[in-house]
XYZ file of C-alpha atoms in Angstrom:
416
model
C -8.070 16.201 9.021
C -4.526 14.902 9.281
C -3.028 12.236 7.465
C 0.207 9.928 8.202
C 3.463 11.502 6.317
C 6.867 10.219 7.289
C 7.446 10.113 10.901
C 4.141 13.432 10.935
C 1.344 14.291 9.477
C -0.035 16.299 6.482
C -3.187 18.414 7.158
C -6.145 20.137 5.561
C -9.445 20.517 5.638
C -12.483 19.407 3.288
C -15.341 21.867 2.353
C -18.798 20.840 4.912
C -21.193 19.974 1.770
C -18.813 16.602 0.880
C -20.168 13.254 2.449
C -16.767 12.022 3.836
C -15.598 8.259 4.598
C -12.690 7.565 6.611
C -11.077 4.279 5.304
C -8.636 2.832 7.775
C -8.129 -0.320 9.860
C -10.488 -1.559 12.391
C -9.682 -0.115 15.657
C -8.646 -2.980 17.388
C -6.676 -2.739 20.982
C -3.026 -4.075 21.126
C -2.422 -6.527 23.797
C -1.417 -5.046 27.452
C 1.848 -6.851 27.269
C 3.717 -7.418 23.665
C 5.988 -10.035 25.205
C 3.447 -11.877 26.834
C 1.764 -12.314 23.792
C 4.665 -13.942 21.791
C 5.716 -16.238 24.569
C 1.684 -17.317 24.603
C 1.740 -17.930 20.680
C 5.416 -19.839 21.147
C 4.129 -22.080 24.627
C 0.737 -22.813 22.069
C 1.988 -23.837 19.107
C -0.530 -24.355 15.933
C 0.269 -26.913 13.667
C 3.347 -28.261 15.273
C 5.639 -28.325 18.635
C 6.918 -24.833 17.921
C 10.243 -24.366 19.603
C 10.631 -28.199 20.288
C 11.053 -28.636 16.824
C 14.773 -26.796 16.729
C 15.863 -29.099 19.978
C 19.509 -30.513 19.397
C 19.669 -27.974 16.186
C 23.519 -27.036 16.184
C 22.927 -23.908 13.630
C 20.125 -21.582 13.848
C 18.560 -18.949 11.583
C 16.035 -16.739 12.433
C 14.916 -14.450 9.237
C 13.207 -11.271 10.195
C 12.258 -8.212 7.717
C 14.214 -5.012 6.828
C 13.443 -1.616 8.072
C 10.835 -1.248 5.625
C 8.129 -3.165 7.768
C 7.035 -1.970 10.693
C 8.031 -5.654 12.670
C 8.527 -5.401 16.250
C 11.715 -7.487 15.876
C 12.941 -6.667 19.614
C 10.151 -8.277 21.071
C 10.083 -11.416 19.135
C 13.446 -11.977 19.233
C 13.992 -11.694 23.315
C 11.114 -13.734 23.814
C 12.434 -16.459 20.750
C 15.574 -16.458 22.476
C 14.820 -16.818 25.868
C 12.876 -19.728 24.321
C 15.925 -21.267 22.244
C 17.980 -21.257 25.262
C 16.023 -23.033 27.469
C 16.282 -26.006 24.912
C 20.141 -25.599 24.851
C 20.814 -23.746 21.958
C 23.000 -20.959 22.754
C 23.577 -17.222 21.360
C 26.909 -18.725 19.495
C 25.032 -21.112 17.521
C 22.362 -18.423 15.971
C 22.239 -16.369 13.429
C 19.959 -13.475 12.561
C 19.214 -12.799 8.535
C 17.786 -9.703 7.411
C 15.490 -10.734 4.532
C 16.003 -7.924 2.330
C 14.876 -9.393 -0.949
C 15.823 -7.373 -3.632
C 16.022 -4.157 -1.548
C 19.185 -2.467 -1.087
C 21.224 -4.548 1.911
C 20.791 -3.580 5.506
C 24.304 -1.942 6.420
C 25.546 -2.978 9.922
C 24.611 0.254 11.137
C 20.560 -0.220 10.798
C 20.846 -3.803 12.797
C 20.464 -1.980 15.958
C 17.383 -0.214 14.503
C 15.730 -3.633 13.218
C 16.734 -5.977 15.610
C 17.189 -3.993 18.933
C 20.207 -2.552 20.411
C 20.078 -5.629 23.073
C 19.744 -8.034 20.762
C 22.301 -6.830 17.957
C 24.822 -7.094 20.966
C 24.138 -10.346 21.868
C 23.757 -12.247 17.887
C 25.285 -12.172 14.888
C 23.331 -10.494 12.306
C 23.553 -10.361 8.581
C 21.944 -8.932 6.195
C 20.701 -11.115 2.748
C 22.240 -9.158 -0.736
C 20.540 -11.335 -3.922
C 23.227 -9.829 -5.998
C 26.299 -10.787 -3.766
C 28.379 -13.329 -5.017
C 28.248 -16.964 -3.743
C 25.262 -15.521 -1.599
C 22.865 -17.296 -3.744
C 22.239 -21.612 -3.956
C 19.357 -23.277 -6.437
C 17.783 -26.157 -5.145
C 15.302 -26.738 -7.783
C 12.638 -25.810 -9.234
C 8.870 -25.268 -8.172
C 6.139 -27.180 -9.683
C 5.034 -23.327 -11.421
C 8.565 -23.404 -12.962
C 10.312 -20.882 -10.161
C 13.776 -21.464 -10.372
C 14.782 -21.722 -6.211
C 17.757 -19.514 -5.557
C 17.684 -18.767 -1.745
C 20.346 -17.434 0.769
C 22.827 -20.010 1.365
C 23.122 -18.525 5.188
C 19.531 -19.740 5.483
C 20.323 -23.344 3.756
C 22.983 -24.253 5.835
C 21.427 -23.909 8.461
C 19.450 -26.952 10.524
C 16.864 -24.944 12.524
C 15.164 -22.521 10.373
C 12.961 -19.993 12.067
C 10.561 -17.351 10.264
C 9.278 -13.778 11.680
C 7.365 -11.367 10.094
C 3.970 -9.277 10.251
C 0.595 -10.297 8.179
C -0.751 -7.413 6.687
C -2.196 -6.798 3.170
C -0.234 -7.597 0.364
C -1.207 -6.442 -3.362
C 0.345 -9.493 -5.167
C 0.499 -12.674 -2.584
C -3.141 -11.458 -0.612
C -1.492 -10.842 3.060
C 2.399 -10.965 3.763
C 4.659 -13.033 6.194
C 4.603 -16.957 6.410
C 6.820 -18.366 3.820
C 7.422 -15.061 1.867
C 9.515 -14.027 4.835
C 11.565 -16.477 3.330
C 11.090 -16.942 -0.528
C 10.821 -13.025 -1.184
C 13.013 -11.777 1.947
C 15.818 -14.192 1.104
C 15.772 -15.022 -3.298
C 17.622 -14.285 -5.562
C 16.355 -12.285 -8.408
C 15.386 -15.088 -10.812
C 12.951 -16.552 -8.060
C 11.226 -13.074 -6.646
C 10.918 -12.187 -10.815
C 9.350 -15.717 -11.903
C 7.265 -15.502 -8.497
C 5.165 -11.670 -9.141
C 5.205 -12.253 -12.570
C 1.893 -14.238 -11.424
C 0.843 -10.707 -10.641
C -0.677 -10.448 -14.251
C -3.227 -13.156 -13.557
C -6.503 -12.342 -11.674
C -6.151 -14.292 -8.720
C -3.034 -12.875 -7.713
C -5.072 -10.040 -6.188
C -5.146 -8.258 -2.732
C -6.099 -9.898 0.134
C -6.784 -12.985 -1.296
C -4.816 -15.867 -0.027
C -6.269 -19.614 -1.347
C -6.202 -19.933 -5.357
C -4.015 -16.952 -5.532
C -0.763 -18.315 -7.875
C 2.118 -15.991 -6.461
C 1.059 -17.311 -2.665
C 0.695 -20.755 -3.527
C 4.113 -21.155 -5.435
C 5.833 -19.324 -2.134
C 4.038 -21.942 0.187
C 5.071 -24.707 -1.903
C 8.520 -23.664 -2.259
C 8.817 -23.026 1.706
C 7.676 -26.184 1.887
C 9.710 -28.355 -0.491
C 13.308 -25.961 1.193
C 12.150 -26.748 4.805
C 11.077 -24.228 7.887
C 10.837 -25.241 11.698
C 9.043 -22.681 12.382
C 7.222 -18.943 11.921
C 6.639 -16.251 14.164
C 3.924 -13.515 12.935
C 2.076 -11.018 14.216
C -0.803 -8.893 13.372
C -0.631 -5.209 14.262
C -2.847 -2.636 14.404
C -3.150 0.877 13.645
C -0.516 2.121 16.138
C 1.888 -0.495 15.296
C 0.461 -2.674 18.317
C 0.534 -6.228 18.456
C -2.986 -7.488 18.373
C -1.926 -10.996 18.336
C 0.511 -12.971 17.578
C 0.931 -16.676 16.196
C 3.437 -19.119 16.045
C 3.719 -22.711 14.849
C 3.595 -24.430 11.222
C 4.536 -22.084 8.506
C 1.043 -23.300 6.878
C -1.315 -23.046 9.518
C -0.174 -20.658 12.398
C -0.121 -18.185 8.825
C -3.722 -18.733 8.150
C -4.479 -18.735 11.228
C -3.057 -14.758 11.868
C -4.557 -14.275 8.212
C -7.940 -14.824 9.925
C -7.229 -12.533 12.693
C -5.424 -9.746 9.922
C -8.793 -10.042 7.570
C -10.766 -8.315 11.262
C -8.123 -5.575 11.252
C -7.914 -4.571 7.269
C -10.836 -5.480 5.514
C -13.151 -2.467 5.910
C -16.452 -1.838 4.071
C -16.766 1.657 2.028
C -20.645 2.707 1.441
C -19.899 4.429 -1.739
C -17.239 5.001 -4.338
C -15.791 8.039 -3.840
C -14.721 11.606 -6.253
C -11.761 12.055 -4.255
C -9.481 10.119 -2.100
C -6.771 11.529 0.038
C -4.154 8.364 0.609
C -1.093 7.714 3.028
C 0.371 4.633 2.587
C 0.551 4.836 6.890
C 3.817 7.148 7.531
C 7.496 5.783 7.721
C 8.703 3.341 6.547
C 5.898 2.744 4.504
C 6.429 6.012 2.822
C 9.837 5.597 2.627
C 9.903 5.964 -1.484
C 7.512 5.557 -4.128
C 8.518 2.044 -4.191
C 6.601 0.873 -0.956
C 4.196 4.145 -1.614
C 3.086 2.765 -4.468
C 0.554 0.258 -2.233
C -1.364 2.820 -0.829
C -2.041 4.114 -4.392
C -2.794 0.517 -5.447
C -4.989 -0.476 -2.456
C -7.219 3.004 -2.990
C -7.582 2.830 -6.445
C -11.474 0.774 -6.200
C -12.576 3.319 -3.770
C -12.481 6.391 -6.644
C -14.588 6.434 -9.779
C -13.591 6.428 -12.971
C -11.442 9.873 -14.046
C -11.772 10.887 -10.392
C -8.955 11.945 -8.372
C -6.204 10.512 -5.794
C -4.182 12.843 -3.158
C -1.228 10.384 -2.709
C 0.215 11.571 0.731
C 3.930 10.132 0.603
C 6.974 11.776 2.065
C 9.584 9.364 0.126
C 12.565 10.630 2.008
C 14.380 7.524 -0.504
C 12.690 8.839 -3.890
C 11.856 6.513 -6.238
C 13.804 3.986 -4.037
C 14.343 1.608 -6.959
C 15.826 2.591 -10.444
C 14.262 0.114 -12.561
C 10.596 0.937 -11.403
C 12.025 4.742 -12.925
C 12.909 2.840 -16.205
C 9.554 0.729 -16.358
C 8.060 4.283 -16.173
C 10.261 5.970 -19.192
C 9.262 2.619 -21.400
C 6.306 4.687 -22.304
C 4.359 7.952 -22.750
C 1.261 7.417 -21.043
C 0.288 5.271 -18.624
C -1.606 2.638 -21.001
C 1.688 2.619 -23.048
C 3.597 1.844 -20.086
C 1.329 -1.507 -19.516
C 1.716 -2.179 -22.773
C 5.159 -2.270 -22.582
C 5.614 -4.282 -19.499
C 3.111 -7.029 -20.935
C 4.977 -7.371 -24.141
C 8.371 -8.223 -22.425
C 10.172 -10.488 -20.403
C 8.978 -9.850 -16.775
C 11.579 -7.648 -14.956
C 11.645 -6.622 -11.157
C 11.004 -2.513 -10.954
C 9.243 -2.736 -14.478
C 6.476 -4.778 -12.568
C 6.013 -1.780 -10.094
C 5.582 0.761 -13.260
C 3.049 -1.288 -14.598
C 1.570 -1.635 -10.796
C 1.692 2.724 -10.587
C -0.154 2.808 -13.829
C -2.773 0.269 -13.260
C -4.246 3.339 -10.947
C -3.284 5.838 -12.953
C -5.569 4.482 -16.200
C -8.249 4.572 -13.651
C -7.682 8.068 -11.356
C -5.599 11.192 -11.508
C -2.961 11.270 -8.821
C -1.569 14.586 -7.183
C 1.456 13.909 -4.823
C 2.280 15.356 -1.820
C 6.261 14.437 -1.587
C 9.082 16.221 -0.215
C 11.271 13.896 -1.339
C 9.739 13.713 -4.842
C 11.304 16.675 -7.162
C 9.528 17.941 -10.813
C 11.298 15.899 -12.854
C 11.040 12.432 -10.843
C 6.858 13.680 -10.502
C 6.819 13.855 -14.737
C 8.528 10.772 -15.269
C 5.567 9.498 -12.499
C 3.266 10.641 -14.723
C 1.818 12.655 -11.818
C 1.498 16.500 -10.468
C 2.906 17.537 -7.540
C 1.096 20.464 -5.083
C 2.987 21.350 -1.900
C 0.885 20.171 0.814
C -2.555 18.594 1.130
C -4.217 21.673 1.337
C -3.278 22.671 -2.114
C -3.640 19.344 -3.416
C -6.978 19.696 -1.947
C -7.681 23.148 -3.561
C -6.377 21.729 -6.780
C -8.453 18.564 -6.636
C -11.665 20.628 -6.113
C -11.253 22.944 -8.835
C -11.171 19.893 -11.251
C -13.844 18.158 -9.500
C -16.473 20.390 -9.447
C -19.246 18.486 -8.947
C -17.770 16.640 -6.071
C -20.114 14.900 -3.588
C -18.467 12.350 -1.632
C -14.507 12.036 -0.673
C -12.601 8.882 1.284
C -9.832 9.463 3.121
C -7.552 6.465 3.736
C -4.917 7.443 6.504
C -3.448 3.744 6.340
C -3.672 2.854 2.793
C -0.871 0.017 2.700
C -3.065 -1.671 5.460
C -6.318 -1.431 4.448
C -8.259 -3.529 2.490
C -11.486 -1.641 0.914
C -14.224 -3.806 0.017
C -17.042 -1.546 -1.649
């Protein structure tokens, strides 16, 4: 058995008298040609006339995400272009944004990585910073009382274009659409009033209509303005399996549909043990974006069983305040406790996230980039590779019967 870790793999091997379930995205084939596929979603618009809609724009932005998604940005962006010239609107007159959200800023020297050497040469690119000054303009408030602070790059602008990849999300149900936006280009004050939905039930995985934290992003996207989105569903080797392009409302749902085929995945049985990647770099990057995978396997374990979290996190913790969230308390309950009894804060919300698993399951990582004393303020033990997380697992497990292994974890959606 082998399991996504950075840009390799982790291995071991499970004894022959546990019933094992592999957990991982459907396997779906990738189109033949990538490019093909976006210019079909851009000529067949859903919702509205796609590219038509930016004709006679004199200032283009096109958002796309940082390198912590997986996007293939080069081969939206020479197809989008190719498109955006033929209706007369040149390379001079676009820019690309990173939308960053509250991550660290993409430094010049990653556009090349996220956008494409041929395309970094050709447009300006920027990258959003939320805590930048003058970066940041309000233009109201949403009906659920989000303040709207977005990128001012992004409102100046008079053809506003949105990329970005569906996949599971643990808060807003499945990525991309408007979030691109709202969460890739807000300030602080909107991105904290936004997951601090994440307390309320329907703000859940997967789930999409009724969920709070999607519905105030939609209506926000909606209210600031976008032309048009560009998403894409991939599959488990990071090929497009289709892509969709149109209305930020509808072409979303519509790639929704086709992302529920890919993700959702039924599991027979709940299992002892679970050995979890989050799906390799950069979704391993740091505990930050690792902590999905630990979230989205949690319901496939029983009660006081155990989870092999698989995550090289060559960044660490990757955000300081989720490291504070986690010192605001002793154990894990204490933690929650803490984060429901104050203001919401961004990194706080991902310690009380880590520990909603941890009250459930035991967690042993498997992190090179993890040391001792970052692993006890995680509230979890560390082993050196999977086989001796394996070994260590067993030993406290007995009675084992049945393990799950979820290769993919930040992609899959278990449904018992």
């Amino acid at each position: 058995m082998k399991v996504p870790y950075g840009e390799g793999y982790q291995t071991g091997e499970l004894p022959a008298g546990l019933r094992v379930h592999e957990v991982a995205p459907r396997e779906v084939a990738g189109v033949t040609g990538a490019e093909a596929e976006v210019r079909r979603a851009l000529e067949n618009p859903i919702g509205n006339r796609g590219v038509e809609e930016l004709r006679g724009a004199q200032k283009v932005v096109i958002v796309v995400s940082d390198l912590t998604r997986p996007v293939p940005n080069a081969v939206i962006l020479t197809v989008l272009l190719e498109k955006l010239n033929a209706i007369g609107i040149s390379d001079e007159q676009i820019t690309i944004l990173v939308g960053a959200g509250l991550h660290r800023p993409a430094p010049p020297e990653e556009f090349p990585l996220i956008v494409g050497p041929e395309v970094a040469a050709r447009i300006k690119v920027i990258s959003h910073d939320a805590y930048a000054p003058g970066v940041l303009q309000q233009v109201g408030v949403s009906s659920r009382g989000t303040p709207i602070w977005l990128n001012r790059h992004y409102l100046e602008a008079d053809g506003r274009i949105l990329t970005g990849m569906i996949d599971p999300h643990q808060i807003v149900g499945y990525s991309a659409g408007a979030k691109s936006l709202v969460i890739g280009c807000g300030g602080e004050a909107t991105i904290r009033a936004n997951h601090a939905h994440l307390v309320e039930p329907e703000a859940v995985l997967g789930r999409v209509e009724g969920n709070p934290a999607r519905e105030d992003i939609d209506e926000i996207g909606g209210r600031v303005g976008i032309d048009l989105v560009v998403n894409v569903v991939l599959n488990n080797h990071k090929e497009i399996v289709r892509a969709v392009a149109g209305h930020y409302l509808e072409a979303h749902r519509a790639g929704v549909a086709v992302a529920r085929e890919v993700s959702e995945v039924p599991v027979p049985e709940v299992a002892d043990l679970a050995i979890v990647s989050p799906g390799g770099f950069p979704k391993d990057i740091n505990l930050y974006q690792a902590q999905k995978g630990l979230y989205h396997a949690t319901p496939v374990v029983k009660e006081g069983g155990i989870i092999i979290l698989c995550a090289e996190c060559r960044e660490g913790a990757g955000e300081d305040r989720f490291i504070a969230g986690m010192r605001a308390g002793n154990t894990p309950a204490t933690v929650m406790e803490s984060f429901r009894s104050r203001e919401f804060q961004m990194g706080f919300h991902k310690a009380f996230l880590w520990c909603r698993s941890l009250v459930h399951a035991r967690v042993i990582l498997v992190s090179s980039g993890v040391d001792d004393e970052l692993a006890r303020v995680m509230m979890v033990r560390k082993a050196p590779d999977l086989q001796a997380a394996i070994d260590l697992a067993l030993q406290e497990l007995p009675g084992a019967r049945v393990a799950a292994v979820l290769p993919k974890a930040n992609s899959t959606i278990p449904v018992l």
